[in-house]
């Protein structure tokens, strides 16, 4: 009886703690405005049992693009930096590549020349650095890189360059019974390595561009999977709803993106009935992060394009555009 | 204070209920023996914090083949019955098929002739009945079929032909913090329709043979996905570990199967360190279900083959063979 009493007391304390946590603003890095309101209204409508738009907990799925939506994607995608950083090891293993393009340019370290590499060049580098090894070796290597590499502007680990307001949305949705998924054009195997620690999203909730693997045995008969240069899912554009169907099998209730590559995911989400939340992050804060996206007169970009057509569709369909400059009090957790 | 007191009282009752539930045998349809012991020992070793083989909750993944492991797969796979049952509607829509094989044989209703259809015939029927429609229409149709169709022997709905002892394993593992997955050679889209209701496994935890989809718009501009005859994952044999990597991204700690198609999944599971549980269901009970599997002198079969090679590997690697006849007190929930 005494033990039971102690349990009860502990429970009461735990509950009291929970009440306090809920009472705090779950989106404290957001300024009051239509974007913050859209999120709060959506959660209220879908989680209040008295609401006509109530969604049962098992159907609460929210999908997030990663690059440019959850973390910085300029000047280039972090995964591309990983691929570049792996080239020296590749050339060491195959010295004949040192004098062959595009490896020669990467080895030169000439950032301007590297920025001019063509899409076929980048694909060649990606295939050479992301396939041919076992899935275990790949994970070990990415884990090491993620722990060490730093970006060129803030000199931070890439995983520190996630957007604090979006981290709050992830946590708030999870606290409201939503399963949060990353649906990224980036490599599924790559993002899965750090998703749990960085976003609280387990590997099985990361959908990304996926290559095939091949099952085989080492000399001791131990089985392993080799990463193959065979594209199973190009998780961009129409590939996003296709990937969501393949990997999740349910239509999301909320979807977040930042570029034309996310348009179909937001359309697919919005085509469901009941309350749906579609949001696009607009990079309009050159001072604190970057500013790009021709739709709003900002400079054009090849990485994370926010076109006029996307902007028009957002307006037409009632999607909410998040202004980093106006909607976010703070962009990074490390900011003062 | 009064309200709080009531909450506390409710909590105490809830906890007491939980204790009672745990005190009951979680595997009450299992006879005492090595199979039941293997499951209990595994759960104890991986969930007891004091155990050297403790597995953190987020890594607790268990995978289950479906046909012949969770439900009856003889004389033919249930999904094949679905495909056969769809042929009349197909012929109605395309009358020219009535005089063309293999549709002619299926329309004849001659069970013996249907049993002799070749693999290419069956593939033709599968492609014709499982692709070309929207994913939404497919789900609606499967849901209707599952609610109505009955098997030939017990005259039960197929979803009633799940094995009670395996349902107990699913529940017991989940109560022990495991995420349970189906990893089936059957169609992913098919199994996802009834997995939640039948096994308590949500659609996103079903990995199966998967075809591609194509994103498009109807005449009102509403987006939808069409099921395409493009194989993305053949989730049999080596395709099982490959599918697990693609869809889950973690190695399971426990894997259950019943045939050569599950061998690689069990190998892959067993190749991880710490405690791992690998089990194979042997169909040796002709009276209560079916008996087949040449390894133990039982009749040969094309559906769910348990070869001598599989039996030898099981013995060599310490996998546990479950005898339906000896290990299971009860096979179906509807048994007296």
XYZ file of C-alpha atoms in Angstrom:
672
model
C 0.000 0.000 0.000
C 2.870 2.298 0.820
C 4.506 1.553 -2.531
C 1.243 2.188 -4.318
C 0.885 5.525 -2.552
C 4.329 6.523 -3.738
C 3.426 5.590 -7.298
C 0.273 7.669 -7.062
C 2.192 10.674 -5.736
C 4.719 10.345 -8.537
C 1.926 10.149 -11.080
C 0.282 13.270 -9.724
C 3.581 15.126 -9.995
C 4.092 13.823 -13.511
C 0.615 14.977 -14.494
C 1.120 18.376 -12.953
C 4.331 18.702 -14.982
C 2.447 17.809 -18.125
C -0.193 20.459 -17.481
C 2.513 23.104 -17.055
C 4.182 22.050 -20.300
C 0.922 22.305 -22.224
C 0.164 25.700 -20.784
C 3.384 27.104 -22.286
C 3.344 28.337 -25.878
C 4.291 25.322 -28.005
C 5.327 27.649 -30.846
C 7.289 30.214 -28.868
C 9.700 31.018 -31.731
C 6.794 32.058 -33.960
C 5.454 35.594 -34.147
C 1.689 35.914 -33.902
C 0.253 35.975 -37.397
C -1.561 33.899 -40.002
C 1.107 31.165 -40.181
C 1.177 30.465 -36.442
C -2.612 30.710 -36.324
C -2.993 28.206 -39.186
C -0.990 25.624 -37.237
C -2.818 26.173 -33.960
C -6.248 26.134 -35.669
C -5.424 22.944 -37.554
C -4.327 21.108 -34.418
C -7.390 22.272 -32.543
C -9.765 21.215 -35.346
C -8.257 17.765 -35.765
C -7.640 16.791 -32.133
C -10.706 18.151 -30.345
C -13.186 15.283 -30.090
C -16.074 17.729 -30.312
C -14.797 19.065 -33.642
C -16.476 17.987 -36.876
C -12.989 17.711 -38.345
C -11.631 15.440 -35.607
C -9.054 12.955 -36.915
C -8.557 9.648 -35.058
C -5.022 9.388 -33.631
C -3.973 6.490 -35.888
C -4.666 8.592 -39.013
C -2.676 11.621 -37.850
C 0.183 11.782 -40.337
C 2.263 14.897 -41.021
C 5.002 15.027 -43.665
C 7.935 17.427 -43.851
C 10.335 18.074 -46.662
C 13.835 18.449 -45.217
C 16.159 20.650 -47.313
C 15.027 24.266 -47.000
C 12.047 23.255 -44.843
C 13.648 21.785 -41.728
C 17.244 22.881 -42.244
C 19.417 25.116 -44.407
C 19.893 23.988 -48.007
C 21.976 26.903 -49.325
C 24.391 27.334 -50.960
C 24.199 23.569 -51.643
C 22.456 20.553 -50.115
C 24.397 19.142 -47.165
C 24.363 15.687 -48.706
C 26.236 17.052 -51.711
C 28.921 18.328 -49.328
C 29.106 14.789 -47.950
C 29.621 13.433 -51.466
C 32.362 16.000 -52.189
C 34.055 15.199 -48.888
C 34.131 11.521 -49.777
C 35.929 12.066 -53.096
C 39.488 12.077 -51.626
C 38.921 8.612 -50.110
C 37.471 7.458 -53.408
C 40.497 8.747 -55.345
C 42.830 7.151 -52.815
C 41.133 3.797 -53.447
C 41.100 4.345 -57.216
C 44.080 6.633 -58.050
C 43.208 6.619 -61.757
C 40.219 8.891 -60.948
C 42.487 11.773 -59.873
C 42.973 12.917 -63.457
C 39.364 12.262 -64.541
C 36.491 14.769 -64.412
C 34.465 15.526 -62.385
C 36.742 14.100 -59.643
C 39.662 16.273 -60.754
C 37.649 19.446 -60.136
C 36.503 18.258 -56.708
C 40.080 17.324 -55.768
C 41.255 20.813 -56.798
C 39.125 22.265 -53.993
C 38.245 25.176 -56.302
C 34.792 26.150 -54.967
C 33.949 28.261 -58.017
C 34.738 25.424 -60.420
C 32.778 22.999 -58.214
C 29.734 25.286 -58.283
C 29.785 25.007 -62.076
C 29.632 21.207 -62.164
C 26.711 20.013 -64.284
C 23.868 17.781 -63.127
C 25.374 14.699 -64.891
C 28.687 15.474 -63.130
C 26.950 15.620 -59.761
C 25.069 12.413 -60.482
C 28.351 10.697 -61.331
C 29.824 11.838 -58.017
C 26.692 10.762 -56.125
C 26.695 7.260 -57.618
C 30.427 6.883 -56.957
C 30.203 7.991 -53.334
C 26.796 6.605 -52.298
C 26.852 3.094 -53.767
C 29.039 0.017 -53.808
C 29.529 -0.218 -50.041
C 27.526 -2.173 -47.463
C 24.616 -0.380 -45.783
C 26.426 -0.779 -42.443
C 29.642 0.811 -43.720
C 27.652 3.654 -45.253
C 25.882 4.360 -41.962
C 29.170 4.372 -40.063
C 30.707 6.790 -42.540
C 27.747 9.210 -42.568
C 27.574 9.153 -38.765
C 31.244 10.131 -38.594
C 30.837 12.913 -41.160
C 27.739 14.346 -39.512
C 29.587 14.491 -36.179
C 32.585 16.302 -37.694
C 31.705 18.365 -40.778
C 30.825 22.054 -40.472
C 29.169 24.460 -42.873
C 31.026 27.378 -44.485
C 28.999 30.315 -43.094
C 28.158 29.616 -39.465
C 30.925 27.033 -38.931
C 28.347 24.824 -37.234
C 27.566 21.144 -37.588
C 24.903 20.735 -40.262
C 22.521 19.283 -37.711
C 22.712 22.556 -35.773
C 21.348 24.376 -38.828
C 17.794 23.131 -38.339
C 15.078 25.753 -37.965
C 13.983 26.168 -34.366
C 10.378 27.132 -35.330
C 10.034 23.938 -37.383
C 11.475 21.865 -34.536
C 8.674 23.331 -32.439
C 6.085 22.347 -35.055
C 7.436 18.775 -35.099
C 7.238 18.531 -31.305
C 3.845 20.207 -31.123
C 2.334 17.880 -33.720
C 3.800 14.822 -31.993
C 2.477 16.016 -28.638
C -0.903 16.282 -30.424
C -0.792 12.641 -31.507
C 0.654 13.135 -34.995
C 3.229 10.783 -36.465
C 5.814 13.045 -38.080
C 7.565 11.915 -41.260
C 10.379 13.389 -43.306
C 9.618 13.150 -47.041
C 12.796 14.365 -48.681
C 14.357 14.496 -52.114
C 17.584 13.709 -50.259
C 18.872 10.173 -49.825
C 16.725 8.054 -47.553
C 19.701 6.112 -46.186
C 21.610 9.345 -45.561
C 18.881 11.183 -43.640
C 17.961 8.112 -41.592
C 21.380 8.169 -39.933
C 20.750 11.422 -38.024
C 16.950 11.874 -38.165
C 16.241 10.449 -34.714
C 18.824 12.554 -32.914
C 18.246 15.700 -34.969
C 14.472 15.749 -35.363
C 13.164 13.035 -33.041
C 12.064 11.170 -36.167
C 13.002 7.468 -36.251
C 14.567 6.008 -39.423
C 11.377 4.145 -40.336
C 9.624 7.517 -40.603
C 12.040 8.889 -43.182
C 10.955 8.612 -46.822
C 13.538 9.778 -49.304
C 15.102 9.190 -52.655
C 15.923 5.504 -52.444
C 18.364 3.267 -54.241
C 18.091 -0.492 -54.271
C 20.252 -2.839 -52.229
C 21.503 -6.302 -52.997
C 21.554 -9.115 -50.448
C 24.728 -11.210 -50.296
C 27.152 -13.003 -47.964
C 30.696 -12.216 -46.855
C 33.459 -14.842 -46.792
C 32.268 -16.064 -43.386
C 28.742 -16.558 -44.675
C 27.435 -13.499 -42.837
C 24.714 -11.727 -44.828
C 24.854 -8.025 -45.673
C 23.249 -5.540 -48.054
C 25.203 -3.650 -50.700
C 24.011 -0.245 -51.895
C 23.303 -0.472 -55.621
C 23.135 2.276 -58.268
C 19.522 1.374 -59.018
C 16.943 4.121 -58.468
C 13.798 2.815 -56.747
C 12.217 6.135 -55.823
C 13.016 9.671 -56.965
C 11.347 11.401 -54.047
C 10.801 14.772 -55.708
C 7.765 16.318 -57.426
C 5.216 13.567 -58.249
C 7.630 11.131 -56.596
C 6.641 12.572 -53.203
C 2.991 11.426 -53.204
C 4.110 8.194 -54.872
C 6.723 7.725 -52.141
C 4.191 8.513 -49.424
C 1.875 5.846 -50.810
C 4.733 3.338 -51.058
C 6.269 3.907 -47.652
C 3.360 5.097 -45.501
C 0.204 4.089 -47.354
C -1.918 6.886 -45.875
C -2.590 10.422 -47.073
C -1.076 13.044 -44.754
C -3.225 15.595 -42.939
C -0.430 18.141 -42.882
C 2.452 18.737 -45.287
C 5.307 21.242 -45.182
C 7.645 22.181 -48.011
C 9.556 25.081 -49.486
C 9.916 24.542 -53.221
C 8.414 23.313 -56.479
C 9.592 19.805 -55.585
C 7.018 19.809 -52.770
C 4.058 21.006 -54.824
C 2.566 17.571 -55.540
C 2.939 16.474 -51.912
C 0.926 19.507 -50.825
C -1.676 18.966 -53.570
C -2.080 15.320 -52.594
C -2.449 16.262 -48.935
C -4.965 18.987 -49.743
C -7.064 16.625 -51.881
C -8.159 14.710 -48.788
C -11.324 15.700 -46.964
C -11.653 17.351 -43.555
C -9.061 19.753 -42.189
C -5.714 19.743 -43.961
C -2.688 21.956 -43.399
C -0.387 22.876 -46.283
C 2.523 25.229 -45.648
C 5.499 26.524 -47.620
C 8.587 28.107 -46.094
C 9.679 31.214 -48.024
C 13.335 32.115 -47.653
C 13.128 35.903 -47.458
C 15.630 36.651 -44.739
C 19.054 37.303 -46.244
C 20.339 38.667 -42.970
C 19.560 35.742 -40.688
C 19.594 33.000 -43.361
C 19.119 33.406 -47.148
C 16.697 35.138 -49.490
C 15.684 33.559 -52.767
C 12.563 32.694 -54.768
C 11.622 34.620 -57.935
C 7.918 34.608 -56.999
C 8.388 37.420 -54.534
C 11.043 39.313 -56.472
C 13.840 37.593 -54.610
C 16.879 36.284 -56.521
C 16.505 33.090 -58.544
C 18.075 29.862 -57.328
C 18.703 26.332 -58.506
C 18.438 24.950 -54.973
C 14.895 25.048 -53.581
C 13.122 27.064 -56.280
C 9.976 28.910 -55.221
C 8.482 29.826 -58.612
C 5.652 32.185 -59.497
C 3.538 29.136 -60.434
C 4.010 27.660 -56.963
C 3.168 30.968 -55.338
C 0.010 31.260 -57.456
C -1.074 27.743 -56.598
C -0.493 28.396 -52.912
C -2.703 31.488 -53.033
C -5.380 29.725 -55.090
C -5.535 26.667 -52.851
C -5.274 28.455 -49.532
C -1.848 27.104 -48.628
C 0.001 29.189 -46.069
C 3.311 30.774 -47.013
C 5.638 31.128 -44.037
C 7.832 34.213 -44.180
C 11.050 33.422 -42.354
C 11.593 37.127 -41.891
C 8.189 37.976 -40.456
C 6.884 34.751 -38.952
C 9.977 33.541 -37.166
C 11.299 35.277 -34.039
C 14.325 33.098 -34.123
C 15.688 30.869 -36.853
C 18.329 28.761 -35.106
C 18.483 27.435 -31.573
C 22.005 28.854 -31.211
C 20.874 32.453 -31.874
C 20.963 34.872 -28.955
C -8.853 18.786 -5.499
C -11.902 16.557 -5.800
C -11.351 16.208 -9.551
C -7.723 15.362 -8.983
C -8.680 12.723 -6.441
C -10.989 11.142 -8.990
C -8.204 11.096 -11.575
C -5.891 9.446 -9.082
C -8.473 6.802 -8.252
C -9.039 6.104 -11.930
C -5.304 5.814 -12.471
C -4.945 3.348 -9.641
C -7.720 1.222 -11.094
C -6.148 1.424 -14.528
C -2.812 0.349 -13.099
C -4.331 -2.502 -11.150
C -5.972 -3.681 -14.389
C -2.651 -3.553 -16.127
C -0.983 -5.643 -13.450
C -3.726 -8.268 -13.740
C -3.322 -8.411 -17.512
C 0.427 -8.940 -17.205
C -0.005 -11.615 -14.584
C -2.094 -13.682 -17.026
C -0.278 -15.925 -19.495
C 0.309 -13.759 -22.579
C 0.713 -16.904 -24.674
C -2.208 -18.927 -23.364
C -2.819 -20.776 -26.661
C 0.715 -22.169 -26.578
C 1.650 -25.447 -24.950
C 4.685 -25.344 -22.691
C 7.732 -26.347 -24.710
C 10.814 -24.989 -26.463
C 8.878 -22.699 -28.824
C 6.932 -20.906 -26.089
C 10.049 -20.754 -23.945
C 12.081 -19.221 -26.779
C 9.597 -16.350 -27.063
C 9.388 -15.713 -23.322
C 13.176 -15.887 -22.900
C 13.739 -13.509 -25.802
C 11.337 -10.909 -24.434
C 12.842 -11.177 -20.982
C 16.419 -10.818 -22.292
C 15.658 -7.801 -24.461
C 13.334 -5.830 -22.194
C 14.864 -6.308 -18.759
C 17.088 -3.289 -18.125
C 19.426 -5.409 -16.049
C 19.969 -7.797 -18.954
C 23.181 -7.607 -20.959
C 21.029 -8.103 -24.032
C 18.654 -5.249 -23.261
C 17.367 -3.519 -26.411
C 16.250 0.128 -26.191
C 12.540 0.491 -26.995
C 13.079 2.466 -30.226
C 15.126 -0.392 -31.704
C 12.579 -3.095 -30.907
C 11.445 -4.258 -34.337
C 9.767 -7.615 -35.021
C 8.834 -8.787 -38.519
C 6.229 -11.375 -39.485
C 5.609 -13.065 -42.782
C 1.853 -13.291 -43.367
C 0.783 -16.238 -45.583
C 1.271 -19.468 -43.635
C 2.763 -17.587 -40.673
C -0.112 -15.387 -39.477
C -2.986 -16.900 -41.440
C -3.889 -19.885 -43.612
C -2.287 -19.961 -47.072
C -3.604 -23.318 -48.336
C -4.835 -24.429 -50.769
C -3.980 -21.039 -52.357
C -3.073 -17.565 -51.153
C -6.129 -15.489 -50.234
C -4.986 -12.676 -52.493
C -5.126 -15.062 -55.455
C -8.763 -15.784 -54.580
C -9.338 -12.035 -54.647
C -7.785 -11.842 -58.129
C -9.958 -14.746 -59.357
C -13.052 -13.124 -57.861
C -12.319 -9.921 -59.722
C -12.129 -11.603 -63.143
C -15.917 -11.484 -63.846
C -15.956 -7.700 -63.388
C -12.879 -7.471 -65.602
C -14.535 -9.541 -68.336
C -17.687 -7.479 -68.027
C -15.649 -4.332 -68.651
C -13.674 -5.978 -71.479
C -15.940 -8.678 -73.003
C -13.255 -9.720 -75.501
C -11.359 -11.343 -72.604
C -14.114 -13.967 -72.071
C -12.729 -16.187 -74.813
C -9.048 -15.568 -74.001
C -6.911 -17.651 -71.631
C -6.348 -17.575 -68.710
C -9.578 -15.598 -68.153
C -11.653 -18.260 -69.931
C -10.553 -20.903 -67.402
C -11.272 -18.625 -64.431
C -14.725 -17.770 -65.845
C -15.470 -21.511 -66.214
C -15.282 -21.858 -62.443
C -13.543 -25.230 -62.925
C -11.398 -25.435 -59.746
C -9.260 -28.273 -61.087
C -8.439 -26.385 -64.278
C -7.727 -23.245 -62.241
C -5.321 -25.155 -60.007
C -3.325 -26.034 -63.121
C -2.824 -22.438 -64.277
C 0.858 -21.699 -64.801
C 2.844 -18.963 -63.077
C 2.764 -16.724 -66.206
C -1.045 -17.226 -66.305
C -1.344 -16.187 -62.669
C 0.906 -13.191 -63.234
C -1.283 -12.117 -66.148
C -4.375 -12.325 -63.924
C -2.621 -10.453 -61.118
C -1.536 -7.585 -63.367
C -5.019 -7.361 -64.912
C -6.815 -7.297 -61.561
C -4.354 -5.367 -59.381
C -3.336 -2.482 -61.644
C -4.902 0.234 -63.766
C -7.268 1.556 -61.089
C -6.730 4.372 -58.578
C -5.317 3.441 -55.181
C -8.567 4.683 -53.592
C -10.767 2.482 -55.818
C -8.527 -0.494 -55.129
C -8.815 -0.008 -51.372
C -12.588 0.253 -51.574
C -12.802 -2.922 -53.602
C -10.506 -4.962 -51.353
C -12.340 -3.738 -48.261
C -15.641 -4.956 -49.739
C -14.175 -8.329 -50.748
C -12.554 -8.914 -47.361
C -15.883 -8.216 -45.636
C -17.781 -10.659 -47.868
C -15.603 -13.474 -49.232
C -15.333 -16.802 -47.413
C -12.875 -19.668 -47.714
C -13.863 -23.088 -49.070
C -13.141 -25.275 -46.047
C -14.259 -23.443 -42.906
C -16.654 -21.071 -44.725
C -15.166 -18.242 -42.690
C -14.013 -14.780 -43.683
C -10.326 -14.962 -44.531
C -9.519 -12.581 -41.694
C -10.969 -15.140 -39.261
C -8.377 -17.655 -40.425
C -5.519 -16.006 -38.544
C -3.648 -18.136 -36.042
C -4.634 -17.345 -32.466
C -1.178 -18.234 -31.043
C 0.465 -15.794 -33.469
C -2.051 -13.083 -32.605
C -0.909 -13.597 -29.016
C 2.739 -13.224 -30.039
C 1.932 -9.963 -31.869
C 0.139 -8.569 -28.823
C 2.756 -9.792 -26.381
C 5.604 -8.248 -28.358
C 3.735 -4.960 -28.679
C 2.985 -4.957 -24.948
C 6.750 -5.451 -24.518
C 7.546 -2.329 -26.543
C 8.123 -3.979 -29.928
C 6.920 -2.427 -33.153
C 5.382 -5.297 -35.113
C 5.672 -5.334 -38.907
C 4.243 -7.605 -41.557
C 6.856 -8.447 -44.205
C 4.925 -10.390 -46.807
C 5.368 -11.685 -50.319
C 1.738 -10.661 -50.775
C 0.754 -7.291 -52.181
C 1.550 -4.394 -49.899
C -1.520 -2.402 -50.954
C -3.736 -5.463 -50.468
C -2.605 -6.376 -46.962
C -2.632 -2.756 -45.776
C -6.405 -2.614 -46.243
C -7.153 -5.060 -43.417
C -3.911 -5.200 -41.376
C -4.989 -2.737 -38.695
C -8.299 -4.428 -37.976
C -7.014 -7.976 -38.364
C -3.613 -7.810 -36.679
C -3.490 -4.425 -34.965
C -0.745 -3.497 -37.444
C -1.182 -0.091 -39.120
C -0.716 0.208 -42.913
C 2.622 1.984 -42.533
C 3.965 -1.139 -40.785
C 3.155 -3.441 -43.693
C 6.015 -4.198 -46.103
C 5.012 -6.285 -49.095
C 5.509 -6.876 -52.750
C 5.030 -3.388 -54.135
C 4.107 -2.027 -57.515
C 4.673 1.561 -58.543
C 1.975 4.208 -58.757
C 1.628 7.160 -61.084
C 0.499 10.584 -59.930
C -2.088 12.343 -62.103
C -5.207 14.545 -62.063
C -8.847 13.824 -62.800
C -10.975 16.098 -64.987
C -11.650 18.380 -62.024
C -7.952 18.767 -61.350
C -8.082 16.541 -58.274
C -4.896 14.496 -57.902
C -4.903 10.728 -57.521
C -2.517 7.772 -57.817
C -2.945 4.998 -60.384
C -1.603 1.514 -59.669
C 0.970 0.657 -62.337
C 2.254 -2.754 -63.532
C 5.785 -1.783 -62.496
C 7.443 -3.987 -59.883
C 9.324 -1.949 -57.253
C 9.889 -4.682 -54.678
C 9.487 -8.453 -54.942
C 9.226 -9.064 -51.221
C 10.260 -12.719 -51.223
C 13.584 -14.439 -50.518
C 16.426 -11.859 -50.683
C 13.717 -9.262 -51.376
C 12.652 -9.502 -47.722
C 15.841 -8.097 -46.154
C 16.062 -5.638 -49.050
C 12.453 -4.580 -48.393
C 13.111 -4.286 -44.658
C 16.028 -1.964 -45.354
C 13.963 0.089 -47.813
C 10.824 0.434 -45.739
C 12.052 0.214 -42.137
C 15.781 0.898 -42.261
C 16.547 -1.120 -39.136
C 17.451 -4.770 -38.657
C 14.713 -6.693 -36.814
C 15.364 -8.351 -33.461
C 12.745 -11.021 -34.105
C 11.517 -12.568 -37.354
C 8.820 -15.165 -37.999
C 8.237 -17.125 -41.193
C 7.159 -20.510 -42.502
C 8.847 -21.163 -45.824
C 11.934 -20.842 -47.995
C 10.762 -17.352 -48.970
C 11.467 -16.255 -45.380
C 14.941 -17.757 -45.101
C 16.893 -14.589 -45.931
C 14.775 -12.477 -43.568
C 15.644 -14.842 -40.717
C 19.325 -14.929 -41.716
C 19.481 -11.142 -41.830
C 17.787 -10.892 -38.445
C 20.107 -13.498 -36.936
C 23.215 -11.725 -38.254
C 22.674 -8.862 -35.792
C 24.321 -8.961 -32.380
C 22.677 -9.474 -28.989
C 19.553 -11.577 -28.541
C 17.643 -12.387 -31.713
C 14.605 -14.587 -32.176
C 14.085 -16.528 -35.406
C 11.073 -18.844 -35.710
C 9.483 -20.938 -38.455
C 5.934 -22.256 -38.370
C 5.743 -25.889 -39.533
C 2.371 -26.945 -40.886
C 2.116 -30.476 -39.478
C -1.494 -30.580 -38.385
C -3.674 -31.956 -41.203
C -6.608 -32.360 -38.854
C -6.881 -28.842 -37.513
C -5.253 -27.054 -40.483
C -2.902 -28.532 -43.121
C 0.223 -30.683 -43.185
C 2.947 -30.087 -45.736
C 6.710 -29.631 -45.954
C 9.008 -32.301 -47.404
C 11.647 -31.707 -44.740
C 9.709 -33.673 -42.167
C 8.282 -36.291 -44.495
C 5.102 -34.303 -45.017
C 3.656 -33.920 -48.521
C 5.323 -31.469 -50.900
C 3.630 -28.178 -51.737
C 4.043 -25.235 -54.083
C 2.517 -22.839 -51.548
C 4.763 -22.196 -48.564
C 7.524 -24.749 -49.176
C 9.483 -25.907 -46.131
C 12.445 -27.661 -47.760
C 15.099 -29.907 -46.268
C 17.645 -27.120 -46.831
C 15.552 -24.706 -44.765
C 15.120 -27.282 -42.019
C 18.873 -27.917 -41.964
C 19.655 -24.233 -41.776
C 17.167 -23.799 -38.947
C 18.828 -26.557 -36.943
C 22.330 -25.274 -37.712
C 21.553 -21.676 -36.771
C 19.421 -22.383 -33.733
C 16.170 -21.128 -35.218
C 13.084 -22.508 -33.517
C 10.643 -24.598 -35.531
C 7.083 -24.235 -34.267
C 5.014 -27.410 -34.597
C 1.405 -26.378 -35.075
C 0.390 -29.809 -33.872
C 2.434 -29.876 -30.685
C 3.040 -26.249 -29.783
C -0.419 -24.817 -30.352
C -3.323 -25.645 -28.032
C -5.667 -23.879 -30.340
C -5.188 -22.712 -33.915
C -8.149 -20.410 -34.554
C -10.031 -18.097 -32.215
C -13.320 -19.662 -33.359
C -12.320 -23.167 -32.186
C -14.102 -24.561 -29.137
